[in-house]
Short mmCIF file of C-alpha atoms in Angstrom, two decimals:
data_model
loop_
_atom_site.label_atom_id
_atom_site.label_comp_id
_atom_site.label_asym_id
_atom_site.label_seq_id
_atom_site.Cartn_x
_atom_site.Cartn_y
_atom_site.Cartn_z
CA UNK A 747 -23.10 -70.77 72.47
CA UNK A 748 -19.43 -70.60 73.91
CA UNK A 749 -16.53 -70.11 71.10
CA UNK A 750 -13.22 -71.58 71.37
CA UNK A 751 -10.96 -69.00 71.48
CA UNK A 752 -9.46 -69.68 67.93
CA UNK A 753 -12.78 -68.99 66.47
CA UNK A 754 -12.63 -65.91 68.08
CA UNK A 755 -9.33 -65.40 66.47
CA UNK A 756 -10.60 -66.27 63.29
CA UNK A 757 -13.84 -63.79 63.05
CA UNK A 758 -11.36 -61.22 64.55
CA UNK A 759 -8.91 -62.14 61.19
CA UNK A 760 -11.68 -62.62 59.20
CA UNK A 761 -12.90 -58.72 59.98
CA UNK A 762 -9.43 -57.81 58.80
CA UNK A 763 -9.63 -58.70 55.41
CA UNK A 764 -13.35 -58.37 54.90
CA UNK A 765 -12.64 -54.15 55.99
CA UNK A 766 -9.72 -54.30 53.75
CA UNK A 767 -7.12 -53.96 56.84
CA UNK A 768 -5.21 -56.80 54.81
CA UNK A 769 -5.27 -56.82 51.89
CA UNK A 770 -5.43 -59.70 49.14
CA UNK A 771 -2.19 -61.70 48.27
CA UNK A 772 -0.88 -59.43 51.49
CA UNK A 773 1.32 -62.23 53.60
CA UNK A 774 0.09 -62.29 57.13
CA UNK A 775 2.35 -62.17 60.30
CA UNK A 776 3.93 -65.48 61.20
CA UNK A 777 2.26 -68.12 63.73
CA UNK A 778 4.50 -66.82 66.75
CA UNK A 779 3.69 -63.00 65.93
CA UNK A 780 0.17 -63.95 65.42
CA UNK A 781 0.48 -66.02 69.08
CA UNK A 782 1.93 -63.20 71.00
CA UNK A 783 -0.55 -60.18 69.00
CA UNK A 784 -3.54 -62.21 70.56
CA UNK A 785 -1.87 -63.84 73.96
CA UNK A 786 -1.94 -67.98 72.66
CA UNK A 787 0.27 -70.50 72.10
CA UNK A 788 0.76 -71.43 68.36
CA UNK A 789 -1.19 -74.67 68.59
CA UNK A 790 -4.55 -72.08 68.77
CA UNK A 791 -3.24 -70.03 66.01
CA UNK A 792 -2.83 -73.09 63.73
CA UNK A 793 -6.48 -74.28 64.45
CA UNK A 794 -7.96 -70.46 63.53
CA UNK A 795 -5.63 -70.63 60.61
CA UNK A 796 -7.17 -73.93 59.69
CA UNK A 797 -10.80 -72.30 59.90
CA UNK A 798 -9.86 -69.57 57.52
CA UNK A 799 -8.01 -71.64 55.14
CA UNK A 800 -11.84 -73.70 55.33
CA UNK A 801 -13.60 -70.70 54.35
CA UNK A 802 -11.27 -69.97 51.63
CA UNK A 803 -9.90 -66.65 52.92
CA UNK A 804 -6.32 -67.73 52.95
CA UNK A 805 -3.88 -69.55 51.19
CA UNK A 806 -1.02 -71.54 53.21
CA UNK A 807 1.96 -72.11 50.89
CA UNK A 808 4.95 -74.44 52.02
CA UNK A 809 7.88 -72.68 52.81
CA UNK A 810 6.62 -69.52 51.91
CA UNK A 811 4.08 -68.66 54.37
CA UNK A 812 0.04 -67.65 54.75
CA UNK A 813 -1.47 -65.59 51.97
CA UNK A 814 -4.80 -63.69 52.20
CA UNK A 815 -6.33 -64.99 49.38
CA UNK A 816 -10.19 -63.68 49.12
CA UNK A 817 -12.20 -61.08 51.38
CA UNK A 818 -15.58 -61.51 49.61
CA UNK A 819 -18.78 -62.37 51.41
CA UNK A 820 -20.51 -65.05 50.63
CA UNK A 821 -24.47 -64.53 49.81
CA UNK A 822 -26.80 -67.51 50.60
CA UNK A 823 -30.18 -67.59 48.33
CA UNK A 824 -32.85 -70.54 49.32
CA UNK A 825 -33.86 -70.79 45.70
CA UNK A 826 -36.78 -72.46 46.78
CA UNK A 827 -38.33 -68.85 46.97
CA UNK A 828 -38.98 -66.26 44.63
CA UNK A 829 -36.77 -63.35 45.63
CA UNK A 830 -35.01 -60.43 43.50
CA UNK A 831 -31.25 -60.44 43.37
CA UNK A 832 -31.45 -56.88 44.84
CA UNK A 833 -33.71 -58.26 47.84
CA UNK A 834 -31.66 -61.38 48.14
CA UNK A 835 -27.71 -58.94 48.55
CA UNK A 836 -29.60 -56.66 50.94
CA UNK A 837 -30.98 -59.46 53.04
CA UNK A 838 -27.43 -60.35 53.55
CA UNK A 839 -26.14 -56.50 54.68
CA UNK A 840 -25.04 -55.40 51.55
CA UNK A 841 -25.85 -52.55 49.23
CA UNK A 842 -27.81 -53.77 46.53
CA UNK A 843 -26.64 -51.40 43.14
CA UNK A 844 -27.11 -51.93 39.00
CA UNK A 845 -25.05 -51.73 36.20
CA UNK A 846 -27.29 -50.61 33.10
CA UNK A 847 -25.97 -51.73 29.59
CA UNK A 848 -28.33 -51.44 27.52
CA UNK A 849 -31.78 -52.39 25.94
CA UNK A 850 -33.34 -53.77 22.49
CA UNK A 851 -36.50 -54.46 20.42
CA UNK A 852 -35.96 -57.51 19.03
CA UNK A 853 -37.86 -60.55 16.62
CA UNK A 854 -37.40 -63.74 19.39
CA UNK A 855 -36.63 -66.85 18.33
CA UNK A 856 -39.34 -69.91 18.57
CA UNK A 857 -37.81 -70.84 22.31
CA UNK A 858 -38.29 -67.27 23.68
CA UNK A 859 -41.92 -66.79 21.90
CA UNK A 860 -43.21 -69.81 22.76
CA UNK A 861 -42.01 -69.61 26.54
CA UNK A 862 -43.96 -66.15 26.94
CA UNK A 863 -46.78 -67.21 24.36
CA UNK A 864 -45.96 -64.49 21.71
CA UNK A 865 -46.97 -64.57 18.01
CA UNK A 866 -44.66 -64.32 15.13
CA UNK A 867 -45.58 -60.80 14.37
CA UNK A 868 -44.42 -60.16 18.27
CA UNK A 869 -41.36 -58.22 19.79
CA UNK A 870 -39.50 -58.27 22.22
CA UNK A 871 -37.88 -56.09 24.76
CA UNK A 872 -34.48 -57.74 25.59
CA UNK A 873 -32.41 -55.38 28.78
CA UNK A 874 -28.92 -56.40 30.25
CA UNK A 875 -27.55 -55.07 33.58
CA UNK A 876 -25.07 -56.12 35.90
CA UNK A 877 -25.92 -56.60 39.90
CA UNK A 878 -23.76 -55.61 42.98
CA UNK A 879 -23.48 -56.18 46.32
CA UNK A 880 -21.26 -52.92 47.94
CA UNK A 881 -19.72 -52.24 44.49
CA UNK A 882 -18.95 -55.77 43.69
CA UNK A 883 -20.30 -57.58 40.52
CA UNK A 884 -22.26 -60.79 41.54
CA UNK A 885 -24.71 -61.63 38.65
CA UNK A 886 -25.69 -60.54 35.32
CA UNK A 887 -28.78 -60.60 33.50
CA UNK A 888 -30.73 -60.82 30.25
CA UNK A 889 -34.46 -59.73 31.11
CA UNK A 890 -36.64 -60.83 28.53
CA UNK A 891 -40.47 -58.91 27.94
CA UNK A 892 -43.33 -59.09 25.87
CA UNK A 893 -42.73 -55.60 23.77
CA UNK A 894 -46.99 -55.14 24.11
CA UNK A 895 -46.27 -55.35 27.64
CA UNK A 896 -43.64 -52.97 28.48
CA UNK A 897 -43.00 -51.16 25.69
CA UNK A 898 -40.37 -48.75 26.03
CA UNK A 899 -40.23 -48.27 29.90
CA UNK A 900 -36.93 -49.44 30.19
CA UNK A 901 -35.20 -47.67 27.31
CA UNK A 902 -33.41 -45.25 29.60
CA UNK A 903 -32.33 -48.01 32.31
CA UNK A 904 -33.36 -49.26 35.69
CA UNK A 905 -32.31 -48.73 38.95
CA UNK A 906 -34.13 -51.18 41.58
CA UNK A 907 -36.91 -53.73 41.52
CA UNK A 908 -38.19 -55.16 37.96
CA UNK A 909 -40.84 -56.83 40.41
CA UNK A 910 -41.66 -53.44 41.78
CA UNK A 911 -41.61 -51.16 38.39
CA UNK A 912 -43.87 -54.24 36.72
CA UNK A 913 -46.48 -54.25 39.30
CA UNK A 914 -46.52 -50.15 39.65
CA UNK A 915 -46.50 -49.53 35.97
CA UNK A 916 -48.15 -52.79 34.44
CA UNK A 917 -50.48 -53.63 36.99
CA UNK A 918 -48.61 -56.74 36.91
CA UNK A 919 -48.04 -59.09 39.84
CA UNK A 920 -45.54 -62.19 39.46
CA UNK A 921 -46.72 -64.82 41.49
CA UNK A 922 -44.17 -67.48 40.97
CA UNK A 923 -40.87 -68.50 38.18
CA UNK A 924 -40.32 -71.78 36.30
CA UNK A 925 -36.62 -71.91 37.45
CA UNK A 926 -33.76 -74.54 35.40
CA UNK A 927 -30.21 -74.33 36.87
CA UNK A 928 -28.28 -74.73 34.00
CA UNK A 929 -24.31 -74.44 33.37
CA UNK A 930 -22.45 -72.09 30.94
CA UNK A 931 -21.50 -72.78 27.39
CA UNK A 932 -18.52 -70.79 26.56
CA UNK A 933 -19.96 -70.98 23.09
CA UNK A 934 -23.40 -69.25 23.21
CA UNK A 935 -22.96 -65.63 23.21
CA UNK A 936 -25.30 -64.48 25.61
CA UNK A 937 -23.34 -67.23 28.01
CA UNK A 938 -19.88 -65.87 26.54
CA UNK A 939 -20.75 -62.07 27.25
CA UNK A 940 -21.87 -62.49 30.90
CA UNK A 941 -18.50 -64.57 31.56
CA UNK A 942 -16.94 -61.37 29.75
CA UNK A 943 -18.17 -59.36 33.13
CA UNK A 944 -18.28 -61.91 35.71
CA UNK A 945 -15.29 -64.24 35.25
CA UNK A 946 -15.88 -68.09 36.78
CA UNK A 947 -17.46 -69.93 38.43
CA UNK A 948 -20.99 -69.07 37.09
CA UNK A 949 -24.53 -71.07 36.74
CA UNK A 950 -27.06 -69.96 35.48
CA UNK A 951 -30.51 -70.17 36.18
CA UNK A 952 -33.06 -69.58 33.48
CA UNK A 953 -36.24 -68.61 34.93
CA UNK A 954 -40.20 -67.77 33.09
CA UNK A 955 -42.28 -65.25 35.36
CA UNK A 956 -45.69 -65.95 35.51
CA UNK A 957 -48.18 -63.10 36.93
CA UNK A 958 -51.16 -63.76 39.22
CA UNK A 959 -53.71 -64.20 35.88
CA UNK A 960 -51.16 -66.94 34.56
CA UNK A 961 -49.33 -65.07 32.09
CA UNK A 962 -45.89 -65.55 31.35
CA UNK A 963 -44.20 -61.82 31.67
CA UNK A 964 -40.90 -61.86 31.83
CA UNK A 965 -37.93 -64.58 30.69
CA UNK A 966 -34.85 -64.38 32.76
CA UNK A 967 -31.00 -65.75 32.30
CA UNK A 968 -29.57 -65.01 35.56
CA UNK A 969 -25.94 -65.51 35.83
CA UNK A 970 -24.89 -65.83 38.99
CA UNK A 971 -21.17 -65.96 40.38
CA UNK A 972 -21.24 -69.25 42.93
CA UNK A 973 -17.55 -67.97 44.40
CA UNK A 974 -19.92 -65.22 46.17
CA UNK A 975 -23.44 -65.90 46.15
CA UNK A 976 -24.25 -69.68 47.41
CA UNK A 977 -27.52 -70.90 45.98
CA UNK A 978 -29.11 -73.25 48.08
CA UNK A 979 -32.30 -75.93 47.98
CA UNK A 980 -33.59 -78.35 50.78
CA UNK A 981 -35.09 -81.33 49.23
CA UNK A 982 -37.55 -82.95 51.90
CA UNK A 983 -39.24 -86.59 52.35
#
Protein backbone atom coordinates (compact mmCIF):
# COMPACT_ATOMS: atom_id res chain seq x y z
CA UNK A 1 0.00 0.00 0.00
CA UNK A 2 1.51 3.50 -1.02
CA UNK A 3 2.67 5.82 2.11
CA UNK A 4 2.42 9.44 2.12
CA UNK A 5 5.60 10.69 2.42
CA UNK A 6 5.11 12.03 6.06
CA UNK A 7 4.52 8.57 7.19
CA UNK A 8 7.62 7.79 5.80
CA UNK A 9 9.04 10.57 7.80
CA UNK A 10 7.49 9.42 10.76
CA UNK A 11 8.72 5.53 10.80
CA UNK A 12 12.10 7.10 9.74
CA UNK A 13 11.73 9.43 13.28
CA UNK A 14 10.16 6.83 14.92
CA UNK A 15 13.49 4.43 14.26
CA UNK A 16 15.38 7.28 15.87
CA UNK A 17 14.16 7.11 19.15
CA UNK A 18 13.18 3.48 19.27
CA UNK A 19 17.48 2.80 18.54
CA UNK A 20 18.09 5.40 21.07
CA UNK A 21 19.58 7.97 18.31
CA UNK A 22 17.35 10.55 20.36
CA UNK A 23 17.04 10.27 23.24
CA UNK A 24 14.01 10.87 25.77
CA UNK A 25 13.13 14.52 26.87
CA UNK A 26 16.00 15.24 23.96
CA UNK A 27 14.31 18.42 21.93
CA UNK A 28 14.18 17.58 18.29
CA UNK A 29 15.35 19.92 15.40
CA UNK A 30 12.86 22.60 14.47
CA UNK A 31 10.07 22.14 11.61
CA UNK A 32 12.32 24.04 8.94
CA UNK A 33 15.57 21.92 9.91
CA UNK A 34 13.45 18.90 9.96
CA UNK A 35 11.97 20.19 6.24
CA UNK A 36 15.28 20.75 4.68
CA UNK A 37 17.10 17.23 6.58
CA UNK A 38 14.35 15.25 4.58
CA UNK A 39 13.70 17.65 1.28
CA UNK A 40 9.66 18.89 2.30
CA UNK A 41 7.99 21.77 2.94
CA UNK A 42 6.92 22.24 6.64
CA UNK A 43 3.25 21.53 6.00
CA UNK A 44 4.58 17.52 5.61
CA UNK A 45 6.67 17.82 8.63
CA UNK A 46 3.72 19.06 10.74
CA UNK A 47 1.45 16.10 9.55
CA UNK A 48 4.46 13.34 10.54
CA UNK A 49 4.80 15.34 13.68
CA UNK A 50 1.09 14.95 14.22
CA UNK A 51 1.44 11.01 13.72
CA UNK A 52 4.08 10.77 16.35
CA UNK A 53 2.53 13.01 18.78
CA UNK A 54 -0.66 10.15 18.05
CA UNK A 55 1.47 7.39 19.02
CA UNK A 56 2.67 9.10 22.02
CA UNK A 57 6.36 9.36 21.09
CA UNK A 58 6.55 13.08 21.39
CA UNK A 59 5.48 15.85 23.29
CA UNK A 60 4.76 19.36 21.47
CA UNK A 61 4.99 22.16 24.07
CA UNK A 62 3.91 25.85 23.12
CA UNK A 63 6.61 28.06 22.77
CA UNK A 64 9.07 25.73 23.72
CA UNK A 65 9.26 23.26 21.06
CA UNK A 66 8.90 19.16 20.30
CA UNK A 67 10.08 16.81 23.02
CA UNK A 68 10.77 13.07 22.56
CA UNK A 69 8.77 11.85 25.10
CA UNK A 70 8.69 7.77 25.02
CA UNK A 71 10.68 5.18 22.72
CA UNK A 72 8.99 2.02 24.08
CA UNK A 73 7.29 -0.54 21.89
CA UNK A 74 4.12 -1.31 22.30
CA UNK A 75 3.21 -5.26 22.71
CA UNK A 76 -0.28 -6.36 21.49
CA UNK A 77 -1.69 -9.69 23.36
CA UNK A 78 -5.26 -11.10 21.91
CA UNK A 79 -6.18 -12.27 25.37
CA UNK A 80 -8.61 -14.34 23.88
CA UNK A 81 -5.72 -17.01 23.74
CA UNK A 82 -3.74 -18.69 26.16
CA UNK A 83 -0.17 -17.53 25.59
CA UNK A 84 2.95 -17.05 28.08
CA UNK A 85 4.18 -13.53 28.62
CA UNK A 86 7.60 -14.81 27.37
CA UNK A 87 5.84 -16.22 24.06
CA UNK A 88 3.62 -13.21 23.78
CA UNK A 89 7.26 -10.31 23.96
CA UNK A 90 9.00 -12.66 21.53
CA UNK A 91 6.12 -12.82 19.12
CA UNK A 92 6.51 -9.15 18.94
CA UNK A 93 10.66 -9.16 18.21
CA UNK A 94 11.76 -8.76 21.50
CA UNK A 95 13.94 -10.68 23.89
CA UNK A 96 11.89 -12.33 26.29
CA UNK A 97 14.17 -12.31 29.92
CA UNK A 98 13.12 -12.91 33.94
CA UNK A 99 13.73 -11.27 36.96
CA UNK A 100 13.73 -14.01 39.86
CA UNK A 101 12.78 -12.68 43.42
CA UNK A 102 12.07 -15.16 45.23
CA UNK A 103 9.87 -18.19 46.36
CA UNK A 104 7.73 -19.47 49.52
CA UNK A 105 5.83 -22.36 51.19
CA UNK A 106 3.01 -20.93 52.43
CA UNK A 107 -0.70 -21.88 54.42
CA UNK A 108 -3.27 -20.13 51.53
CA UNK A 109 -6.03 -18.44 52.46
CA UNK A 110 -9.78 -19.92 51.74
CA UNK A 111 -9.79 -17.86 48.14
CA UNK A 112 -6.47 -19.41 46.95
CA UNK A 113 -7.39 -23.12 48.35
CA UNK A 114 -10.57 -23.23 47.16
CA UNK A 115 -9.62 -21.87 43.56
CA UNK A 116 -6.99 -24.84 43.17
CA UNK A 117 -9.16 -27.34 45.34
CA UNK A 118 -6.60 -27.71 48.24
CA UNK A 119 -7.37 -28.93 51.79
CA UNK A 120 -6.64 -27.09 54.92
CA UNK A 121 -3.72 -29.21 55.79
CA UNK A 122 -2.35 -28.02 52.09
CA UNK A 123 0.63 -25.69 51.05
CA UNK A 124 1.44 -23.73 48.83
CA UNK A 125 4.27 -22.74 46.63
CA UNK A 126 3.92 -18.93 46.07
CA UNK A 127 7.13 -17.54 43.29
CA UNK A 128 7.48 -13.80 42.15
CA UNK A 129 9.50 -12.69 39.07
CA UNK A 130 9.57 -9.82 36.98
CA UNK A 131 9.22 -10.13 32.89
CA UNK A 132 11.16 -8.19 30.13
CA UNK A 133 11.05 -7.46 26.81
CA UNK A 134 15.00 -6.36 25.65
CA UNK A 135 15.81 -5.43 29.29
CA UNK A 136 12.68 -3.58 29.95
CA UNK A 137 10.23 -4.48 32.82
CA UNK A 138 6.67 -5.14 31.40
CA UNK A 139 4.79 -7.38 33.94
CA UNK A 140 5.15 -8.95 37.21
CA UNK A 141 3.90 -11.98 38.67
CA UNK A 142 2.73 -13.99 41.67
CA UNK A 143 2.60 -17.78 40.47
CA UNK A 144 0.59 -19.66 42.73
CA UNK A 145 1.06 -23.96 43.01
CA UNK A 146 -0.26 -26.75 44.74
CA UNK A 147 3.02 -27.54 47.11
CA UNK A 148 2.07 -31.66 46.33
CA UNK A 149 2.44 -30.63 42.90
CA UNK A 150 5.63 -28.90 42.50
CA UNK A 151 7.28 -29.14 45.46
CA UNK A 152 10.44 -27.47 45.56
CA UNK A 153 11.32 -27.19 41.76
CA UNK A 154 11.34 -23.68 41.76
CA UNK A 155 13.30 -22.90 44.92
CA UNK A 156 16.38 -21.85 43.00
CA UNK A 157 14.42 -19.68 40.25
CA UNK A 158 13.22 -19.95 36.71
CA UNK A 159 14.39 -18.87 33.63
CA UNK A 160 11.73 -19.52 30.66
CA UNK A 161 8.41 -21.27 30.25
CA UNK A 162 6.30 -22.27 33.56
CA UNK A 163 4.09 -23.99 30.73
CA UNK A 164 7.13 -25.80 29.50
CA UNK A 165 8.97 -26.80 33.01
CA UNK A 166 5.15 -28.01 34.22
CA UNK A 167 4.53 -30.24 31.38
CA UNK A 168 8.40 -31.64 31.29
CA UNK A 169 8.63 -32.14 34.98
CA UNK A 170 4.88 -32.70 36.11
CA UNK A 171 3.56 -34.39 33.27
CA UNK A 172 1.26 -31.58 33.36
CA UNK A 173 -0.48 -30.00 30.37
CA UNK A 174 -2.59 -26.64 30.82
CA UNK A 175 -5.26 -26.69 28.51
CA UNK A 176 -6.96 -23.44 29.14
CA UNK A 177 -7.08 -20.23 32.21
CA UNK A 178 -10.16 -18.75 33.92
CA UNK A 179 -8.94 -15.14 33.18
CA UNK A 180 -10.66 -11.74 35.36
CA UNK A 181 -9.14 -8.37 34.30
CA UNK A 182 -9.14 -6.65 37.34
CA UNK A 183 -7.61 -3.08 38.42
CA UNK A 184 -5.02 -2.34 41.18
CA UNK A 185 -5.69 -1.51 44.76
CA UNK A 186 -2.92 0.54 46.03
CA UNK A 187 -3.91 -1.03 49.31
CA UNK A 188 -3.42 -4.83 48.92
CA UNK A 189 0.12 -5.65 49.19
CA UNK A 190 0.66 -8.04 46.63
CA UNK A 191 -1.04 -5.07 44.29
CA UNK A 192 1.24 -2.42 46.22
CA UNK A 193 4.59 -4.46 45.66
CA UNK A 194 4.17 -5.07 41.89
CA UNK A 195 3.40 -1.15 41.47
CA UNK A 196 6.75 -0.93 43.64
CA UNK A 197 8.56 -2.48 40.27
CA UNK A 198 6.37 -1.51 37.54
CA UNK A 199 5.14 2.05 38.18
CA UNK A 200 1.47 2.93 36.36
CA UNK A 201 -0.61 2.21 34.44
CA UNK A 202 -1.11 -1.49 35.43
CA UNK A 203 -4.20 -4.16 35.26
CA UNK A 204 -4.12 -7.02 36.31
CA UNK A 205 -5.40 -10.12 35.22
CA UNK A 206 -5.95 -12.93 37.66
CA UNK A 207 -5.96 -16.12 35.93
CA UNK A 208 -6.67 -20.26 37.37
CA UNK A 209 -4.77 -22.89 35.06
CA UNK A 210 -6.54 -25.83 34.49
CA UNK A 211 -4.56 -29.02 32.98
CA UNK A 212 -5.96 -31.39 30.35
CA UNK A 213 -7.54 -33.91 33.35
CA UNK A 214 -9.39 -30.69 34.77
CA UNK A 215 -7.26 -29.81 37.54
CA UNK A 216 -6.64 -26.49 38.62
CA UNK A 217 -2.55 -26.16 38.72
CA UNK A 218 -1.47 -23.03 38.92
CA UNK A 219 -3.14 -19.42 40.21
CA UNK A 220 -1.74 -16.44 38.50
CA UNK A 221 -1.78 -12.40 39.29
CA UNK A 222 -0.30 -11.04 36.26
CA UNK A 223 0.46 -7.45 36.36
CA UNK A 224 0.81 -6.10 33.32
CA UNK A 225 2.06 -2.46 32.34
CA UNK A 226 -0.80 -1.19 29.60
CA UNK A 227 1.77 1.95 28.63
CA UNK A 228 3.73 -1.07 26.78
CA UNK A 229 1.92 -4.13 26.37
CA UNK A 230 -1.78 -3.50 24.79
CA UNK A 231 -4.15 -6.26 25.78
CA UNK A 232 -6.68 -6.79 23.37
CA UNK A 233 -10.26 -8.87 22.95
CA UNK A 234 -12.69 -9.02 19.88
CA UNK A 235 -16.14 -9.54 21.07
CA UNK A 236 -18.22 -11.07 18.05
CA UNK A 237 -22.15 -11.38 17.19
Amino acid sequence: MMQYRYEQIAEMIEKKIRDGEWEIGQKLPGELELAKEYHVGRSTIRETLNILQQKGMIDKRHGSGTYVKENKQSLENMILYLSSTGQMIERAGYQAGSVFYGVSHETPDLVIAEKLGLSAQDKIVVMNRERTANGAAVAFSYNVFPEKLVGTMFDEGLNGSIFQLLEEQCGVRIAYADTQLKGVNSSNAWDEQALVYLGEPVVLLEQLHVAEDGRPVLFSFDYIRTDIMSLRLRRMM
